[in-house]
PDB file of C-alpha atoms and ligand atoms in Angstrom:
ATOM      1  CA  UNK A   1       9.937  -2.330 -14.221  1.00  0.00           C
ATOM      2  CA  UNK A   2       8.473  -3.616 -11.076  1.00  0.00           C
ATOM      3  CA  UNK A   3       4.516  -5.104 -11.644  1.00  0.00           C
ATOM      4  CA  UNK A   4       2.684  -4.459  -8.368  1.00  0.00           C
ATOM      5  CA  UNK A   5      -0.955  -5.947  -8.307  1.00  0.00           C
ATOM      6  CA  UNK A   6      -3.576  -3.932  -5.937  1.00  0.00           C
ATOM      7  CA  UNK A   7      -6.401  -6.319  -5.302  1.00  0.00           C
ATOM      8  CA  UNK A   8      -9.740  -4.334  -4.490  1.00  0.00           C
ATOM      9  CA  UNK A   9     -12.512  -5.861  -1.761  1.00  0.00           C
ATOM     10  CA  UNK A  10     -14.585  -7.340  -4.428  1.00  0.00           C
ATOM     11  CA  UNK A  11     -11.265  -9.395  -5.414  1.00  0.00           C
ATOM     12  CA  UNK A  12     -10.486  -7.127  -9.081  1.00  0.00           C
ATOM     13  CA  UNK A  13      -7.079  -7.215  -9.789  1.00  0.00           C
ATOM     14  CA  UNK A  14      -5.372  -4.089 -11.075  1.00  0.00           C
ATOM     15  CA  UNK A  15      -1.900  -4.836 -12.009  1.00  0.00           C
ATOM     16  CA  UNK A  16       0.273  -1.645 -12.827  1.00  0.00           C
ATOM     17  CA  UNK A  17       3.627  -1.058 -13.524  1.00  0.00           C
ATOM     18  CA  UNK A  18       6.197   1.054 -11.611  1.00  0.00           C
ATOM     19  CA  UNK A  19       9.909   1.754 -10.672  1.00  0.00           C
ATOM     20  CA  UNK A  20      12.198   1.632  -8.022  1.00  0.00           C
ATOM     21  CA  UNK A  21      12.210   4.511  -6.143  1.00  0.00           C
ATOM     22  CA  UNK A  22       8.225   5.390  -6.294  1.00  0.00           C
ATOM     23  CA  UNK A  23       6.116   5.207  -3.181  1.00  0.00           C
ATOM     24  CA  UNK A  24       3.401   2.777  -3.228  1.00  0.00           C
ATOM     25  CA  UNK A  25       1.188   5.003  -2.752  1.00  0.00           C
ATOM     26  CA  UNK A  26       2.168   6.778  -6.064  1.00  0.00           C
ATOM     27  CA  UNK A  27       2.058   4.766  -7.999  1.00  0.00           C
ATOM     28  CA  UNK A  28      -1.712   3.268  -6.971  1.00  0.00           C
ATOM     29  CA  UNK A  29      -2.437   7.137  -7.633  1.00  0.00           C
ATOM     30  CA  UNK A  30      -0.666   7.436 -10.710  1.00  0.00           C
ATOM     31  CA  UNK A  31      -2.697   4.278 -11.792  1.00  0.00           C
ATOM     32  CA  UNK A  32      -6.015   5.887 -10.406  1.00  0.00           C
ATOM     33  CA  UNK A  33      -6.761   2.661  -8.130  1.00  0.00           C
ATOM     34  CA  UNK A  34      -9.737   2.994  -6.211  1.00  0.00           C
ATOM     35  CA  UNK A  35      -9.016   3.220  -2.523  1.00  0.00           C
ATOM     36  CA  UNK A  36      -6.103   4.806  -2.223  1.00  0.00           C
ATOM     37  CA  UNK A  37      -6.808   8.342  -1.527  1.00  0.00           C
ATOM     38  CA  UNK A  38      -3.832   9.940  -0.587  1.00  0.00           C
ATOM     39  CA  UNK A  39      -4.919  13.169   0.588  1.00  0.00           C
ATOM     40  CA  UNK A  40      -1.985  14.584   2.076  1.00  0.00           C
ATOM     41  CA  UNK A  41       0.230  13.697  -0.352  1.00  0.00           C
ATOM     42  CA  UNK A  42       2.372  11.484   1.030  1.00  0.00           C
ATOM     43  CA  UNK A  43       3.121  12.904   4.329  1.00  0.00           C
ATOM     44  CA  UNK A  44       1.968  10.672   6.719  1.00  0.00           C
ATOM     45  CA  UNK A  45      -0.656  12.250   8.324  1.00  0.00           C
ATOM     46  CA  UNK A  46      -3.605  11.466   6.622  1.00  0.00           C
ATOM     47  CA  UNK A  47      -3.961   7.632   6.637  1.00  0.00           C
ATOM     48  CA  UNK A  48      -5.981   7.555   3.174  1.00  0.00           C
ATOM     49  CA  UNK A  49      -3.528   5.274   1.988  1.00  0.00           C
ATOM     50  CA  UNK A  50      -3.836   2.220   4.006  1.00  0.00           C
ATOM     51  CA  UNK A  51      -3.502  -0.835   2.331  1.00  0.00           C
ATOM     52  CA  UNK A  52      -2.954  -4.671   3.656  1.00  0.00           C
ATOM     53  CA  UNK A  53       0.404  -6.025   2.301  1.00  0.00           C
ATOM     54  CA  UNK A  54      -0.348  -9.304   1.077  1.00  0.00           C
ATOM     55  CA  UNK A  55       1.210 -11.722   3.640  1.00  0.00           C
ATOM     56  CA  UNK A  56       3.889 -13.794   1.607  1.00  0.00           C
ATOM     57  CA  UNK A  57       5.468  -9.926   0.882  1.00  0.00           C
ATOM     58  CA  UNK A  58       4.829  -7.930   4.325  1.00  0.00           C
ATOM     59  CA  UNK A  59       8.161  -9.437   5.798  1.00  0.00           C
ATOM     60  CA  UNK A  60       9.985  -8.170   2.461  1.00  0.00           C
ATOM     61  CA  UNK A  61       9.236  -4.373   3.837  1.00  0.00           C
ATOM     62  CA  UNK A  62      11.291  -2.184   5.577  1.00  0.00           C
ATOM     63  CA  UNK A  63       9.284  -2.087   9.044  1.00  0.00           C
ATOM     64  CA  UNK A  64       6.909   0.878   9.493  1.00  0.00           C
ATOM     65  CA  UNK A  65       8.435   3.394  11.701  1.00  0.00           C
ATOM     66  CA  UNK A  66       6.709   5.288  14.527  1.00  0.00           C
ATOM     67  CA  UNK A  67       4.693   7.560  13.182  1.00  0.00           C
ATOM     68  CA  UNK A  68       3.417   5.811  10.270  1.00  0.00           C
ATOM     69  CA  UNK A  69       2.673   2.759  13.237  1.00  0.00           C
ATOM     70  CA  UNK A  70       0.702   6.042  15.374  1.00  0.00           C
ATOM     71  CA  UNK A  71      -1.401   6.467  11.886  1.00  0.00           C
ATOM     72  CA  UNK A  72      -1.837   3.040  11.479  1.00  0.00           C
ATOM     73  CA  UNK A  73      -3.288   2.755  14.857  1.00  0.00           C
ATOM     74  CA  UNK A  74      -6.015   4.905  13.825  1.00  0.00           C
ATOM     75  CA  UNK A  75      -7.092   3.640  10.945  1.00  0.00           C
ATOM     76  CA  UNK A  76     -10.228   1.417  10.494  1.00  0.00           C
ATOM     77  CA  UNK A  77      -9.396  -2.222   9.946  1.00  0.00           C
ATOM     78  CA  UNK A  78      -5.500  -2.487  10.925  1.00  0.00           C
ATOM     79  CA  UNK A  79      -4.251  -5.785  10.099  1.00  0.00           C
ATOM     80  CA  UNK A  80      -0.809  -7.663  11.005  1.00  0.00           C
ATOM     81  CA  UNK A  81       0.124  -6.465   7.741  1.00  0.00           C
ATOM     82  CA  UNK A  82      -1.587  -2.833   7.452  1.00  0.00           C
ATOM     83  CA  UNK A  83       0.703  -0.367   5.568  1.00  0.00           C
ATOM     84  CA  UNK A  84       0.480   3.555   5.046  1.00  0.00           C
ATOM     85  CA  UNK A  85       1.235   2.784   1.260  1.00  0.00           C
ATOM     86  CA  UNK A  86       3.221   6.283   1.071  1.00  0.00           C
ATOM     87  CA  UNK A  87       5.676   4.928   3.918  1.00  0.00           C
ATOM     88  CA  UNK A  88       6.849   2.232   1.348  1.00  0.00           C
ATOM     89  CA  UNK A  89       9.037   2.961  -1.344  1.00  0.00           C
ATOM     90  CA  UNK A  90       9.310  -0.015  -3.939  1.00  0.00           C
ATOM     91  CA  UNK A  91      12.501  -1.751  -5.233  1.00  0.00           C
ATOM     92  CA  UNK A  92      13.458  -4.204  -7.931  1.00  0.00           C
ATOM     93  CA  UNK A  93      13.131  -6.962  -4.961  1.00  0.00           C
ATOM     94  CA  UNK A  94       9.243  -6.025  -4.377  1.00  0.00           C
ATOM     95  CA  UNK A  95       8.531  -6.934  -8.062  1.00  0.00           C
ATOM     96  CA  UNK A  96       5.523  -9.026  -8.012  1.00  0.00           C
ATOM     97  CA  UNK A  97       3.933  -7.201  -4.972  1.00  0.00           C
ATOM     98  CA  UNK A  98       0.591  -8.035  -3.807  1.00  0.00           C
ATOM     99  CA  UNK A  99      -1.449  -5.406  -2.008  1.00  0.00           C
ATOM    100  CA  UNK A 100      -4.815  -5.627  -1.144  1.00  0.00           C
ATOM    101  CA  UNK A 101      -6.746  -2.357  -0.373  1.00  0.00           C
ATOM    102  CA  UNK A 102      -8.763  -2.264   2.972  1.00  0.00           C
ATOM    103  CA  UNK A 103     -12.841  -2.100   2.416  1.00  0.00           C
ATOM    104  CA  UNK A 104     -13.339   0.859   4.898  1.00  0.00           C
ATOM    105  CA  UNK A 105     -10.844   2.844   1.911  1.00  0.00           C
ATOM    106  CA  UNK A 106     -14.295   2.446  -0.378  1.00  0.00           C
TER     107      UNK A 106
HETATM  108 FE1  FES B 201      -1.446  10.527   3.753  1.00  0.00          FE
HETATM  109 FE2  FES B 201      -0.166   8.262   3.252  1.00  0.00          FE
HETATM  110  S1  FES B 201      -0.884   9.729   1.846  1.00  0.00           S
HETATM  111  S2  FES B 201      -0.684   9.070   5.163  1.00  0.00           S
END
């Protein structure tokens, strides 16, 4: 299993489990963390899913690719490290993943 921790703006910690394969984004929905709307499913058009990639594990990530940087760029609160949480599909080498969810998501 692969423990991801989403860290809220108020600083909670909500640690969940998940496996390799699993978006991100799933799996903060699967866990029902606040924030992380997600409400087109994955598909990269909605931007409800931004999250800040905590900075010792952003360079660990695939890049984002075009589109998901076009999304990004309209998003409130971008960040060096701003993901589209469904763009990033988790392996055994993100266990211990620190994500922290972006206030405007609240
Ligand atoms: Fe819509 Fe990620 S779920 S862009």
């Amino acid at each position: 299993m692969i423990k991801i921790v989403f860290v809220d703006p108020t600083g909670k910690q909500h640690a969940v489990e998940a496996s390799a394969g699993q978006s991100l984004m799933q799996v903060a929905v699967d866990a029902l963390v606040p924030g992380i709307e997600a409400s087109c499913g994955g598909n990269c058009i909605c931007a409800t899913c931004h999250c800040h990639v905590d900075p010792q594990w952003y360079g660990r990530l695939a890049p984002p690719d075009v589109l998901e940087q076009d999304m990004l760029a309209c998003t409130n609160e971008v960040q060096p490290t701003s993901r589209l949480s469904c763009q990033v599909p988790l392996t055994e080498a993100l266990d211990g993943l620190i994500v922290h969810i972006a206030a405007s998501q609240h």
